[in-house]
Structures are given as C-alpha cells and as structure tokens.
mmCIF file of C-alpha atoms in Angstrom:
data_model
loop_
_atom_site.group_PDB
_atom_site.id
_atom_site.type_symbol
_atom_site.label_atom_id
_atom_site.label_comp_id
_atom_site.label_asym_id
_atom_site.label_seq_id
_atom_site.Cartn_x
_atom_site.Cartn_y
_atom_site.Cartn_z
ATOM 1 C CA MET A 1 -11.600 5.479 26.463
ATOM 2 C CA ALA A 2 -11.003 5.470 22.852
ATOM 3 C CA THR A 3 -7.686 4.486 21.499
ATOM 4 C CA GLY A 4 -5.916 6.768 18.957
ATOM 5 C CA ILE A 5 -4.491 6.130 15.565
ATOM 6 C CA ASP A 6 -0.868 6.025 14.946
ATOM 7 C CA ILE A 7 -0.621 8.288 12.097
ATOM 8 C CA SER A 8 2.991 7.085 11.117
ATOM 9 C CA GLU A 9 1.368 4.050 9.913
ATOM 10 C CA PHE A 10 -0.324 6.096 7.018
ATOM 11 C CA ILE A 11 2.864 6.722 5.283
ATOM 12 C CA VAL A 12 5.365 4.145 3.913
ATOM 13 C CA ALA A 13 8.341 4.113 1.319
ATOM 14 C CA SER A 14 9.476 0.896 -0.314
ATOM 15 C CA PRO A 15 12.506 0.678 -2.604
ATOM 16 C CA ASP A 16 10.493 -1.164 -5.477
ATOM 17 C CA ILE A 17 7.432 1.034 -5.475
ATOM 18 C CA CYS A 18 7.236 4.856 -6.625
ATOM 19 C CA ASN A 19 11.099 5.179 -6.754
ATOM 20 C CA ALA A 20 11.033 4.761 -3.134
ATOM 21 C CA ARG A 21 9.329 8.083 -2.651
ATOM 22 C CA PRO A 22 7.091 8.138 0.680
ATOM 23 C CA ARG A 23 3.542 7.458 -0.105
ATOM 24 C CA ILE A 24 0.211 6.858 1.484
ATOM 25 C CA ALA A 25 0.195 3.090 2.708
ATOM 26 C CA GLY A 26 -1.797 0.748 0.550
ATOM 27 C CA THR A 27 -1.587 3.246 -2.540
ATOM 28 C CA ARG A 28 0.775 4.487 -5.135
ATOM 29 C CA ILE A 29 -0.214 8.046 -4.185
ATOM 30 C CA THR A 30 2.983 9.924 -3.208
ATOM 31 C CA ILE A 31 3.354 12.397 -0.525
ATOM 32 C CA GLN A 32 4.915 14.742 -3.270
ATOM 33 C CA SER A 33 1.633 14.597 -5.289
ATOM 34 C CA LEU A 34 -0.640 15.560 -2.480
ATOM 35 C CA VAL A 35 1.883 18.481 -1.471
ATOM 36 C CA MET A 36 1.872 19.707 -5.019
ATOM 37 C CA ASP A 37 -1.933 19.780 -5.016
ATOM 38 C CA HIS A 38 -1.917 21.569 -1.579
ATOM 39 C CA LYS A 39 0.728 24.102 -2.762
ATOM 40 C CA THR A 40 -1.620 25.073 -5.584
ATOM 41 C CA GLY A 41 -3.931 26.154 -3.097
ATOM 42 C CA MET A 42 -6.085 23.079 -2.593
ATOM 43 C CA SER A 43 -7.312 22.449 0.897
ATOM 44 C CA ALA A 44 -7.234 19.009 2.417
ATOM 45 C CA GLU A 45 -10.814 18.645 2.022
ATOM 46 C CA ALA A 46 -10.516 19.592 -1.954
ATOM 47 C CA ILE A 47 -7.608 16.988 -2.124
ATOM 48 C CA ALA A 48 -9.933 14.365 -0.552
ATOM 49 C CA LYS A 49 -12.644 15.100 -3.291
ATOM 50 C CA GLU A 50 -9.924 14.610 -5.773
ATOM 51 C CA TYR A 51 -8.736 11.276 -4.330
ATOM 52 C CA PRO A 52 -11.966 9.703 -2.549
ATOM 53 C CA GLN A 53 -9.977 6.632 -1.811
ATOM 54 C CA LEU A 54 -8.139 8.677 0.917
ATOM 55 C CA SER A 55 -9.360 9.772 4.348
ATOM 56 C CA LEU A 56 -8.840 13.220 5.661
ATOM 57 C CA ALA A 57 -6.686 11.679 8.190
ATOM 58 C CA GLN A 58 -4.339 10.298 5.545
ATOM 59 C CA ILE A 59 -4.123 13.504 3.672
ATOM 60 C CA TYR A 60 -3.374 15.560 6.733
ATOM 61 C CA SER A 61 -0.773 12.843 7.668
ATOM 62 C CA ALA A 62 0.818 13.336 4.439
ATOM 63 C CA LEU A 63 0.887 17.272 4.839
ATOM 64 C CA ALA A 64 2.381 16.785 8.420
ATOM 65 C CA TYR A 65 4.919 14.271 7.158
ATOM 66 C CA TYR A 66 5.919 16.934 4.450
ATOM 67 C CA HIS A 67 6.365 19.592 7.130
ATOM 68 C CA ALA A 68 8.537 17.218 9.134
ATOM 69 C CA ASN A 69 10.567 16.243 6.081
ATOM 70 C CA LYS A 70 10.272 19.476 4.032
ATOM 71 C CA GLU A 71 13.935 19.380 2.581
ATOM 72 C CA GLN A 72 13.410 15.591 1.263
ATOM 73 C CA ILE A 73 9.785 16.403 -0.256
ATOM 74 C CA GLU A 74 10.982 19.798 -1.872
ATOM 75 C CA ALA A 75 13.946 17.956 -3.480
ATOM 76 C CA ASP A 76 11.616 15.251 -4.785
ATOM 77 C CA ILE A 77 9.399 17.986 -6.224
ATOM 78 C CA ASP A 78 12.313 19.793 -7.653
ATOM 79 C CA ALA A 79 13.537 16.524 -9.206
ATOM 80 C CA TYR A 80 9.968 15.760 -10.876
ATOM 81 C CA LEU A 81 9.622 19.283 -12.187
ATOM 82 C CA ALA A 82 13.084 19.098 -13.817
ATOM 83 C CA ASP A 83 12.336 15.705 -15.376
ATOM 84 C CA CYS A 84 9.070 17.258 -16.802
ATOM 85 C CA GLU A 85 10.796 20.202 -18.288
ATOM 86 C CA ASP A 86 13.481 17.711 -19.879
ATOM 87 C CA TRP A 87 10.618 15.551 -21.293
ATOM 88 C CA GLU A 88 9.093 18.607 -22.654
ATOM 89 C CA SER A 89 11.971 20.024 -24.257
ATOM 90 C CA ARG A 90 12.870 16.792 -25.879
ATOM 91 C CA TYR A 91 9.304 16.405 -27.071
ATOM 92 C CA ARG A 92 9.397 19.865 -28.686
ATOM 93 C CA ALA A 93 12.684 19.253 -30.251
ATOM 94 C CA GLY A 94 11.220 16.068 -31.864
ATOM 95 C CA GLU A 95 13.466 13.593 -29.896
ATOM 96 C CA LEU A 96 10.599 11.638 -28.692
#
C-alpha cells in the first residue's frame, strides 16, 4: 500500500522570511501570491505553469490552506494592496 503525503509539510512560516507570511516550504512564494493569482481566475494548472518549480500538490495545498485560514490570508492581501496604493500615491506625488 502506498503511503500518503502530509500536505501540511508544504506550508511553512518563519519570522525572518517573507514577513512571517505563510509560504510554500523551500521557497519564498507566499500563499498570498498564489491566492491572488487564483482570485484573478487562474486555475491551479495555470498557476503551475507560472511557477514551474511548484508541484500541483503544493499549489492545491496552498489553496486548501487559504480556505482553512481565509481571514488571515485576506488580511494579508488587504495589507499588501494598501501598501501598493500608498507607494503608488507617493510615487505620483513625486515623493519617491
């Protein structure tokens, strides 16, 4: 009988990497990044083509993690988008 893979091993968070945001183990690819792609309509397969270093299992694990921790990941996305808006505003105002 084949042994299964513990998908929780695919997701890690470290205080000193990616601002402690959850990410795919062994990479700096955050769950937030993959979810943002998925929310634009990209399928897991399309995301895999954009990130060939990831397996479909890793991508599906990221999406499962998102659904299990939706409030946290949505807060990360909101904070990221607010930062982007702030930087854009400052750039347009000539502050950068």
